Amino acid sequence: SVEDAAEQRALLARLTARAAEGRSYARAGSGPVWSGARATAHQARVIRGGRASSELKMHLALYRQKPGVLCVVHAHPPSAVGLTVAGWGLDPPVVPEILFAMGRVPTVPYASPTTSDVPDAVAAVVASGCEAFMLARHGSVVLCDDPMTGVLRTEIIEHTAKITIAARSAGSAVPLPEEEIRRLLVLAGR
């Protein structure tokens, strides 16, 4: 359906992956092939397919801050973004699955997209060791080893957001107690 196609485009907005020799390759939009920019940890240049995403600054900052990260998936899942617009987030979560998939998913306060304010805003959250986070009023970011893992985790973020919204619509979205969150993170090996 048109709605499903639109949701897929929203979920696969920006993806970069670290490649040999410390380079990162970017895929902008929902095109079927990797294109856009080739980057080192400090700079980027277009090699094919238009111009680099304005969000590449954030990706490069994440690679500099987390040298072991091989892939960054930044998307705009509508339900998850909607939660942040309403002043809600995914941490603490209302269901345990997200904890097993990627640990806690905090929300980074709003920063103007395309500016250096975004990499500055995410630095503290990334330093805390999280594998994924929400950018308030903007989108999700997943730090992972490969594009497929990033896309699957993005889908879990969106699914958890939909459950949270359904619970709020039914009356209340009661988060898991902090003690249970800690227990689940230990069970998940996080």
Coordinates of C-alpha atoms in Angstrom, one line a residue:
S1 CA 0.0 0.0 0.0
V2 CA 1.0 3.6 -0.3
E3 CA 1.1 3.9 3.5
D4 CA 3.4 0.9 3.8
A5 CA 5.7 2.3 1.1
A6 CA 5.8 5.7 2.9
E7 CA 6.6 4.0 6.2
Q8 CA 9.5 2.0 4.6
R9 CA 10.9 5.3 3.2
A10 CA 10.7 6.8 6.6
L11 CA 12.5 3.9 8.3
L12 CA 15.4 3.8 5.8
A13 CA 16.3 7.4 5.7
R14 CA 20.1 7.5 6.3
L15 CA 22.6 4.7 6.7
T16 CA 26.4 4.6 6.8
A17 CA 28.8 1.8 7.3
R18 CA 32.5 1.7 8.1
A19 CA 34.5 0.0 5.4
A20 CA 38.1 -0.9 4.9
E21 CA 40.8 1.7 5.5
G22 CA 38.6 3.6 8.0
R23 CA 36.3 4.9 5.3
S24 CA 32.5 5.2 5.7
Y25 CA 30.1 4.7 2.9
A26 CA 26.7 6.4 3.0
R27 CA 23.4 5.5 1.5
A28 CA 21.0 8.4 1.4
G29 CA 17.3 8.1 1.0
S30 CA 15.6 4.8 0.1
G31 CA 17.5 4.0 -3.1
P32 CA 18.4 0.3 -3.7
V33 CA 22.2 0.8 -3.9
W34 CA 24.9 2.3 -1.7
S35 CA 25.7 5.7 -3.0
G36 CA 26.2 9.3 -1.9
A37 CA 29.4 9.9 0.1
R38 CA 32.7 8.3 0.9
A39 CA 34.1 9.6 4.2
T40 CA 36.9 9.3 6.6
A41 CA 36.3 9.9 10.2
H42 CA 37.0 13.6 9.7
Q43 CA 35.6 14.5 6.3
A44 CA 33.3 13.5 3.5
R45 CA 33.0 13.9 -0.2
V46 CA 30.5 12.8 -2.7
I47 CA 31.5 10.0 -5.0
R48 CA 28.3 9.2 -6.8
G49 CA 24.6 10.1 -6.7
G50 CA 24.2 13.7 -5.8
R51 CA 25.3 15.3 -2.5
A52 CA 26.0 14.0 1.0
S53 CA 23.3 14.1 3.5
S54 CA 23.3 17.1 5.8
E55 CA 23.1 14.5 8.7
L56 CA 26.5 13.1 7.8
K57 CA 28.1 15.3 10.4
M58 CA 26.4 13.3 13.1
H59 CA 27.4 10.0 11.5
L60 CA 31.1 11.1 11.3
A61 CA 31.0 12.3 14.9
L62 CA 29.6 9.0 16.1
Y63 CA 32.4 7.1 14.3
R64 CA 35.0 9.3 15.9
Q65 CA 33.4 8.8 19.3
K66 CA 32.9 5.1 19.0
P67 CA 35.7 3.6 16.9
G68 CA 34.3 0.1 17.2
V69 CA 30.9 1.0 15.6
L70 CA 30.7 -0.4 12.1
C71 CA 27.3 0.9 11.0
V72 CA 25.0 3.9 11.9
V73 CA 21.3 3.7 10.9
H74 CA 19.4 7.0 11.3
A75 CA 15.7 6.8 10.5
H76 CA 12.5 8.7 11.0
P77 CA 10.1 6.1 12.3
P78 CA 6.8 8.0 12.6
S79 CA 5.4 6.5 15.8
A80 CA 8.7 6.8 17.7
V81 CA 9.2 10.4 16.6
G82 CA 5.6 11.1 17.5
L83 CA 6.2 10.0 21.0
T84 CA 9.1 12.4 21.4
V85 CA 6.9 15.2 20.0
A86 CA 4.4 14.4 22.7
G87 CA 7.1 14.6 25.3
W88 CA 7.4 10.8 25.8
G89 CA 10.1 8.4 24.9
L90 CA 11.1 4.7 25.0
D91 CA 13.1 4.9 28.2
P92 CA 12.0 3.5 30.6
P93 CA 10.3 1.0 28.3
V94 CA 6.8 -0.5 28.7
V95 CA 7.8 -3.9 27.2
P96 CA 11.0 -5.9 27.7
E97 CA 11.8 -6.8 24.1
I98 CA 13.6 -3.6 23.3
L99 CA 15.9 -4.2 26.3
F100 CA 16.9 -7.6 24.9
A101 CA 17.4 -6.2 21.4
M102 CA 19.5 -3.1 22.2
G103 CA 19.3 -2.1 25.8
R104 CA 17.9 1.2 26.9
V105 CA 16.9 3.8 24.2
P106 CA 17.1 7.2 25.7
T107 CA 15.9 10.4 24.1
V108 CA 18.4 13.2 23.3
P109 CA 17.0 16.7 23.7
Y110 CA 16.1 18.5 20.5
A111 CA 18.9 20.1 18.5
S112 CA 18.5 21.8 15.2
P113 CA 18.9 19.3 12.4
T114 CA 21.8 19.6 10.0
T115 CA 23.9 21.7 12.5
S116 CA 26.8 20.7 14.7
D117 CA 24.4 21.0 17.6
V118 CA 23.2 17.5 16.8
P119 CA 26.6 15.7 17.2
D120 CA 27.2 17.8 20.3
A121 CA 23.8 16.8 21.8
V122 CA 24.4 13.1 21.2
A123 CA 27.9 12.9 22.7
A124 CA 26.8 12.4 26.3
V125 CA 24.2 9.7 25.5
V126 CA 26.7 7.8 23.3
A127 CA 29.4 8.1 26.0
S128 CA 26.9 6.3 28.4
G129 CA 27.3 3.2 26.2
C130 CA 23.8 3.0 24.6
E131 CA 23.5 1.2 21.3
A132 CA 20.4 3.3 20.2
F133 CA 18.8 6.5 21.0
M134 CA 16.0 8.9 19.8
L135 CA 16.6 12.4 18.6
A136 CA 13.7 14.4 20.0
R137 CA 11.4 15.6 17.3
H138 CA 13.6 14.0 14.6
G139 CA 14.3 10.3 14.5
S140 CA 16.1 7.2 15.8
V141 CA 19.8 6.3 15.6
V142 CA 21.1 2.8 15.9
L143 CA 24.9 2.0 16.4
C144 CA 25.6 -1.5 15.3
D145 CA 27.8 -3.9 13.3
D146 CA 25.9 -4.2 10.1
P147 CA 23.1 -2.6 8.1
M148 CA 20.6 -5.4 8.6
T149 CA 21.0 -5.3 12.4
G150 CA 20.4 -1.5 12.3
V151 CA 17.3 -1.9 10.2
L152 CA 15.9 -4.6 12.4
R153 CA 16.6 -2.6 15.6
T154 CA 14.9 0.4 14.0
E155 CA 11.8 -1.7 13.4
I156 CA 11.9 -2.8 17.0
I157 CA 12.0 0.9 18.1
E158 CA 9.0 1.6 15.9
H159 CA 7.1 -1.5 17.1
T160 CA 7.8 -0.6 20.8
A161 CA 6.6 3.0 20.1
K162 CA 3.3 1.6 18.6
I163 CA 2.8 -0.5 21.7
T164 CA 3.5 2.5 24.0
I165 CA 1.0 4.6 22.0
A166 CA -1.6 1.8 22.1
A167 CA -1.2 1.5 25.9
R168 CA -1.5 5.3 26.4
S169 CA -4.6 5.3 24.2
A170 CA -6.1 2.6 26.4
G171 CA -5.5 4.6 29.5
S172 CA -1.9 4.3 30.7
A173 CA 1.5 3.2 29.6
V174 CA 3.1 2.0 32.7
P175 CA 6.9 1.6 32.3
L176 CA 8.7 -1.5 33.6
P177 CA 10.0 -0.9 37.1
E178 CA 13.6 0.1 37.3
E179 CA 14.5 -3.0 39.3
E180 CA 13.0 -5.2 36.5
I181 CA 14.9 -3.2 33.8
R182 CA 18.2 -3.8 35.5
R183 CA 17.3 -7.5 35.9
L184 CA 16.4 -7.8 32.2
L185 CA 19.6 -6.0 31.1
V186 CA 21.6 -8.6 33.1
L187 CA 19.6 -11.4 31.5
A188 CA 20.3 -9.9 28.1
G189 CA 24.0 -9.7 28.8
R190 CA 24.0 -5.9 28.6

